[in-house]
GROMACS .gro file of C-alpha atoms in nm:
model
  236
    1UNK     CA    1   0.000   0.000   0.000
    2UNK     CA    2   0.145   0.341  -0.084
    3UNK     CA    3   0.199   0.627   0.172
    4UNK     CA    4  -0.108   0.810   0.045
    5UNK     CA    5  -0.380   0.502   0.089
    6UNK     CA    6  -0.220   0.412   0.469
    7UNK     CA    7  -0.274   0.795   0.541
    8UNK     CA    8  -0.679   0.767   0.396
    9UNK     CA    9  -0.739   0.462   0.590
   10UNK     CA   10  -0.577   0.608   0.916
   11UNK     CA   11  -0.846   0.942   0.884
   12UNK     CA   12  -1.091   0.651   0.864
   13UNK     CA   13  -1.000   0.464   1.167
   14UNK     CA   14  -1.122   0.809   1.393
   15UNK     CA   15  -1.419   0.826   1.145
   16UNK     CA   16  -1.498   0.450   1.211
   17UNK     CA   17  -1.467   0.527   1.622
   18UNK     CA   18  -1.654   0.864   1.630
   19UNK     CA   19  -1.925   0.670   1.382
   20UNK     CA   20  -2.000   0.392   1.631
   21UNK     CA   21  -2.054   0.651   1.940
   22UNK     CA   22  -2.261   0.840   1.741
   23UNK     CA   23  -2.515   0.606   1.595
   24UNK     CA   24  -2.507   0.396   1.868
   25UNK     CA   25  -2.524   0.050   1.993
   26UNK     CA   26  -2.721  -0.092   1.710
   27UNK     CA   27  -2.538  -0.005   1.433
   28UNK     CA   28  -2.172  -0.193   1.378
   29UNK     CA   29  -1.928   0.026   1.191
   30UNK     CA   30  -1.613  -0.147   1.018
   31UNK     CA   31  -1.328  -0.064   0.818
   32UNK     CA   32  -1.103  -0.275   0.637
   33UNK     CA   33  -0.792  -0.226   0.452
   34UNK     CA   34  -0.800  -0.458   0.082
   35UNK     CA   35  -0.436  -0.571   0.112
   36UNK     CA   36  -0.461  -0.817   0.378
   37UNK     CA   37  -0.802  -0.948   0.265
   38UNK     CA   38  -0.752  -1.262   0.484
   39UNK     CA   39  -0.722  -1.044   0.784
   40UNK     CA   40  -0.869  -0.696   0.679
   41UNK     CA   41  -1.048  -0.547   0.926
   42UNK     CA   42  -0.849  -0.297   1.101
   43UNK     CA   43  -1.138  -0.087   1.324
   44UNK     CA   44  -1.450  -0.222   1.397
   45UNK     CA   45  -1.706  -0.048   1.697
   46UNK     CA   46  -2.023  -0.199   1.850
   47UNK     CA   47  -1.855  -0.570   1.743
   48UNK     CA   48  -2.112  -0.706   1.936
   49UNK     CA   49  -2.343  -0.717   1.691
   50UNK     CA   50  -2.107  -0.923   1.438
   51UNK     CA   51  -1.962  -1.106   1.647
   52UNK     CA   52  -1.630  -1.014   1.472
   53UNK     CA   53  -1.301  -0.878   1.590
   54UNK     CA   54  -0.985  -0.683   1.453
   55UNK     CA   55  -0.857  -0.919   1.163
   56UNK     CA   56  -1.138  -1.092   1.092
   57UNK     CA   57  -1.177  -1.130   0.731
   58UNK     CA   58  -1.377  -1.028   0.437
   59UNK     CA   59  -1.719  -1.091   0.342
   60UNK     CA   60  -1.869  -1.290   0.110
   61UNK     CA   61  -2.049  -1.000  -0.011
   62UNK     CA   62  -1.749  -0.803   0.007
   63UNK     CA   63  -1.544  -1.084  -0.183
   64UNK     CA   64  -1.846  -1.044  -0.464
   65UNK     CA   65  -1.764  -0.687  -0.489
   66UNK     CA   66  -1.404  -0.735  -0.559
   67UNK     CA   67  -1.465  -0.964  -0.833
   68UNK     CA   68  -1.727  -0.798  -0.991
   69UNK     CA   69  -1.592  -0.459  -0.945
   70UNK     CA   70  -1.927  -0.275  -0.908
   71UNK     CA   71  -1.702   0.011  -0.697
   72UNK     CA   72  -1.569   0.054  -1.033
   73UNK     CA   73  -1.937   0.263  -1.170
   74UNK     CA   74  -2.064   0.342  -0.771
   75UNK     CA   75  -1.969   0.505  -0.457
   76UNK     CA   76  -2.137   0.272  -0.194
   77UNK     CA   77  -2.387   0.008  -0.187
   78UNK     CA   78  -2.696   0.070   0.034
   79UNK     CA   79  -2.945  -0.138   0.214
   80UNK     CA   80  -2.843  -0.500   0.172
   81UNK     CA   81  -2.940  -0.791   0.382
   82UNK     CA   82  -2.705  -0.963   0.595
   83UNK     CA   83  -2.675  -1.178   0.925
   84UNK     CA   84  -2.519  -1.220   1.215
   85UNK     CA   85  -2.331  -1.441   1.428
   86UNK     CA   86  -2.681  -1.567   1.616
   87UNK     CA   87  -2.890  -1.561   1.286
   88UNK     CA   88  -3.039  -1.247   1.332
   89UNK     CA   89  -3.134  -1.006   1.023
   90UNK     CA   90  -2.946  -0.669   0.993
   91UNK     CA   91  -2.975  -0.423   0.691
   92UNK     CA   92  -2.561  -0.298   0.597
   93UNK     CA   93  -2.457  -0.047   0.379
   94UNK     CA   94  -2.063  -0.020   0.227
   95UNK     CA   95  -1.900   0.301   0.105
   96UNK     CA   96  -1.628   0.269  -0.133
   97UNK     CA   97  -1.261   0.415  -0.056
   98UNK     CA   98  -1.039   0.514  -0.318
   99UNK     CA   99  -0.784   0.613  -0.346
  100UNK     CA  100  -0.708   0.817  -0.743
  101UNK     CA  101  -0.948   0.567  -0.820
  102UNK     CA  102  -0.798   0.224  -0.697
  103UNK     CA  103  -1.040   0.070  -0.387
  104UNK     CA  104  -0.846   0.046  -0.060
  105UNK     CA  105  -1.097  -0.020   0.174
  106UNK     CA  106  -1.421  -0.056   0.290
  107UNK     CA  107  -1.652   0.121   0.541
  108UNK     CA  108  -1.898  -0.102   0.614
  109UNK     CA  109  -2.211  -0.014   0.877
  110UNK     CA  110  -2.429  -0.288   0.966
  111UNK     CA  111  -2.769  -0.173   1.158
  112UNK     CA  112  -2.938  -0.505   1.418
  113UNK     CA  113  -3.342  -0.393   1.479
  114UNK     CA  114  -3.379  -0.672   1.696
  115UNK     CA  115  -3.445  -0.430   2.025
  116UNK     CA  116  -3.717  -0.234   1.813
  117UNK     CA  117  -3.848  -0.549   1.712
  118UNK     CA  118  -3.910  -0.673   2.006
  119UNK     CA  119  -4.061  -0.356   2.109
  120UNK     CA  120  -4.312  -0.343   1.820
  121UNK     CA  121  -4.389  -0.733   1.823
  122UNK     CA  122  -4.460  -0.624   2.240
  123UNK     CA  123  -4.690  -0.321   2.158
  124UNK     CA  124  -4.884  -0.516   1.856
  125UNK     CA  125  -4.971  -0.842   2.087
  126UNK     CA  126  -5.130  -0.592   2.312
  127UNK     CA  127  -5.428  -0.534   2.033
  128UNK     CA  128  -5.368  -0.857   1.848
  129UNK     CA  129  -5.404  -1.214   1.913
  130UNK     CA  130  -5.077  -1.402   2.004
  131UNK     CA  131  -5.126  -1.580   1.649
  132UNK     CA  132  -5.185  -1.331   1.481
  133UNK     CA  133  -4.841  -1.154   1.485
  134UNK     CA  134  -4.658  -1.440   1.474
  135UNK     CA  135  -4.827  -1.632   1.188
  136UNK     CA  136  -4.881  -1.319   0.951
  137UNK     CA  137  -4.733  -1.009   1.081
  138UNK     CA  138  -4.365  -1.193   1.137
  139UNK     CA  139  -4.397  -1.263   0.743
  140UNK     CA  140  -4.297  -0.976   0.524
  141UNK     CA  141  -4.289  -1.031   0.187
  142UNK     CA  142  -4.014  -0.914  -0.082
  143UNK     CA  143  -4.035  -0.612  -0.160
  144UNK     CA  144  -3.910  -0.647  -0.524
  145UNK     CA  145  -3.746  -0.908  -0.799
  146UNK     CA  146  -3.366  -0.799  -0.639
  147UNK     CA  147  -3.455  -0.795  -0.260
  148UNK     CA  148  -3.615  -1.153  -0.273
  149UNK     CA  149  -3.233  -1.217  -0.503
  150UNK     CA  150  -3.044  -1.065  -0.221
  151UNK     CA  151  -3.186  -1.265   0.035
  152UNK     CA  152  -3.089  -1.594  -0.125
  153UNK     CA  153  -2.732  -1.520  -0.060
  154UNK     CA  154  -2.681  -1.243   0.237
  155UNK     CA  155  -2.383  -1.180   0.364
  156UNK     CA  156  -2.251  -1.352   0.679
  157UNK     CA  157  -1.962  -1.246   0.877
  158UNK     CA  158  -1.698  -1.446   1.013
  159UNK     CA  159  -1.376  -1.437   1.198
  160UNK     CA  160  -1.151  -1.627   1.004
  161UNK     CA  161  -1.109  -1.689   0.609
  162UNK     CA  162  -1.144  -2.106   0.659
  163UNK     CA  163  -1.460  -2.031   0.816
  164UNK     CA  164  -1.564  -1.738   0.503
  165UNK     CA  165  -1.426  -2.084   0.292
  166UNK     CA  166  -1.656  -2.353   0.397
  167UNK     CA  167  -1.968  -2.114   0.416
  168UNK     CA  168  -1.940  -2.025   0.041
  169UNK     CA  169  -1.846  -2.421  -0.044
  170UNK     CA  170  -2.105  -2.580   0.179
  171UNK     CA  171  -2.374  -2.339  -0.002
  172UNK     CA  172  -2.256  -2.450  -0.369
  173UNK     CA  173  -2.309  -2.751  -0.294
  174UNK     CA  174  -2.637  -2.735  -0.119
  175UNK     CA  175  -2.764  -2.562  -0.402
  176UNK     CA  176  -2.651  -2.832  -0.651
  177UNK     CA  177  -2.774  -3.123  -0.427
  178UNK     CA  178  -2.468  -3.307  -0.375
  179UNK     CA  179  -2.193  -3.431  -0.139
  180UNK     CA  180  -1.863  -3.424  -0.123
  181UNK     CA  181  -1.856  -3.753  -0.210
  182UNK     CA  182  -2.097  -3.728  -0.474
  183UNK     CA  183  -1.888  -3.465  -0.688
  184UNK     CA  184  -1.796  -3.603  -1.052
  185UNK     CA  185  -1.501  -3.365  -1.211
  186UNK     CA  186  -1.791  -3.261  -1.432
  187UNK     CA  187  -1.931  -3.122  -1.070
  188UNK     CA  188  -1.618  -2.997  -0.895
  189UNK     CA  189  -1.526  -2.792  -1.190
  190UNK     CA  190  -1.923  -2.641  -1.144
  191UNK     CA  191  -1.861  -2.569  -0.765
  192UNK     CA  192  -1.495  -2.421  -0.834
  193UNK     CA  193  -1.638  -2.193  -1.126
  194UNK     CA  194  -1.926  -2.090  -0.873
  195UNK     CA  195  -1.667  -2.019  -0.641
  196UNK     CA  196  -1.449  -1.847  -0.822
  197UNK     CA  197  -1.670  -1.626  -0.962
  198UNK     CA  198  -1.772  -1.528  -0.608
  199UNK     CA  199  -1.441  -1.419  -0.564
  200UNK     CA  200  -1.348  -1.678  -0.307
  201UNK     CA  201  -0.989  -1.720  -0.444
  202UNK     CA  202  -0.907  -1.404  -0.354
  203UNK     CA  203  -0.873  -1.517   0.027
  204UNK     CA  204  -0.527  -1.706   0.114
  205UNK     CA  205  -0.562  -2.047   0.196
  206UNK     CA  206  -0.895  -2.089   0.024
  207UNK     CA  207  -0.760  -2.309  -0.245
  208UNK     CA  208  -0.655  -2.503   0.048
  209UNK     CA  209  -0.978  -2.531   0.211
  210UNK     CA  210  -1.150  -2.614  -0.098
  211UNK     CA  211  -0.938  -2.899  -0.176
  212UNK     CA  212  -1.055  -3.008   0.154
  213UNK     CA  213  -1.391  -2.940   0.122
  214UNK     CA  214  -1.417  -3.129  -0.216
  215UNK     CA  215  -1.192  -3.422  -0.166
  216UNK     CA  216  -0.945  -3.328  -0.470
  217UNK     CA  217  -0.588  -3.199  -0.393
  218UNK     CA  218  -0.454  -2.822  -0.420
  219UNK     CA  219  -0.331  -2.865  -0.730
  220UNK     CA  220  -0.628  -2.997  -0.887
  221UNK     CA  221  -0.799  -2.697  -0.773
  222UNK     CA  222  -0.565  -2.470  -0.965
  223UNK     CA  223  -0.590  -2.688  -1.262
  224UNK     CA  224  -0.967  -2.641  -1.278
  225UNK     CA  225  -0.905  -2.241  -1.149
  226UNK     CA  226  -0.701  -2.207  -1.477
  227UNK     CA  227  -0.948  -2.386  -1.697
  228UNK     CA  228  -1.235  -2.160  -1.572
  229UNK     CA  229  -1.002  -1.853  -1.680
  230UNK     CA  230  -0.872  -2.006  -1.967
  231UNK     CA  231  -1.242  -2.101  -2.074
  232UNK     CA  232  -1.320  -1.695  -1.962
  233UNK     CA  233  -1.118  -1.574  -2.174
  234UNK     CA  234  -1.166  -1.762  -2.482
  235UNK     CA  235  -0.852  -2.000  -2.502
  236UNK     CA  236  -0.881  -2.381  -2.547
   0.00000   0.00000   0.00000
């Protein structure tokens, strides 16, 4: 990292502290730098409602970014859905940092509405049956084509890479209906493409842990990495 992008991130290490006291306990604020993206974050306030701690990794989401370079055309993303370390729902938002152009970090605020949930849930049971907010109230419906989207992949944070690893492989293959065991190299290559294209390889040791994962070695792994690329890009 040059001089210039260490001195941006280190104004947003105050930013990231004043942030937290100001919103408050419900809202997580968390910055990480993009050259250690195995260990990025390097402030975090209100962790509690995470779960994670200085080092901990990149998202999933955040991992998607990267690869798909959507800070390239926008600022900040708003309003996606994520959870947290107990399951619970929380709405985040990232902003972008550049730095001439080139992303260096991320400022990430995650917002937890579980204590105004419970409050409203409270205040409707006193005019409603029991069953009544539980059974139909409790069930909000998508709100559009891309929320119902977001909400088959939100982003989960975790405190190590293995852990951001096996989330992303376990979910591939959920969604294709297999096991390890099950995988044919017809498969593995699917998961690894799936996988890449999440922007999974950008963690270190993730080739590792998918090699475990999928019962293949490392180097098979980077064979099939450089076949998706290879395939990508047009080359036989």
């Amino acid at each position: 990292m040059t001089s210039s992008s260490n001195l941006i991130l280190q104004h947003y290490i105050k930013l990231t502290e004043f942030l937290g006291k100001a919103l408050g306990p419900d809202y997580e604020v968390a910055l990480h730098d993009l050259t250690r993206k195995d260990r990025s974050i390097i402030a975090i306030a209100n962790s509690h409602i995470s779960g994670r701690k200085l080092g901990a990794p990149l998202t999933n989401m955040a991992l998607s970014i990267l690869r798909d370079k959507s800070y390239e055309r926008m600022d900040y993303h708003l309003h996606y859905y994520s959870i947290n370390v107990n399951g619970k729902d929380l709405r985040s938002s990232t902003f972008f940092i550049k730095d001439h152009g080139k992303l260096i970090g991320l400022l990430c605020i995650n917002f937890g509405d579980s204590r105004y949930r419970a409050i409203s849930d409270h205040i409707l049971k006193l005019c409603h049956p029991d069953l009544f907010v539980t059974d139909v109230l409790a069930q909000p419906l998508p709100e559009s084509e891309d929320d119902m989207s977001a909400r088959s992949s939100p982003e989960k944070f975790r405190n190590s890479a293995d852990a951001v690893a096996l989330d992303a492989i376990n979910r591939e293959l959920e969604r294709m209906g297999v096991t390890p065991e099950q995988l044919t190299p017809e498969k593995r290559l699917q998961v690894i493409a799936a996988l890449e294209a999440g922007g999974l390889f950008l963690l270190k040791g993730a080739v590792k842990s998918a090699a475990a994962s999928l019962h293949c070695s490392p180097a098979s792994v980077y064979r099939y990495i450089t076949q998706i690329k290879n395939s990508d890009s047009g080359q036989i």
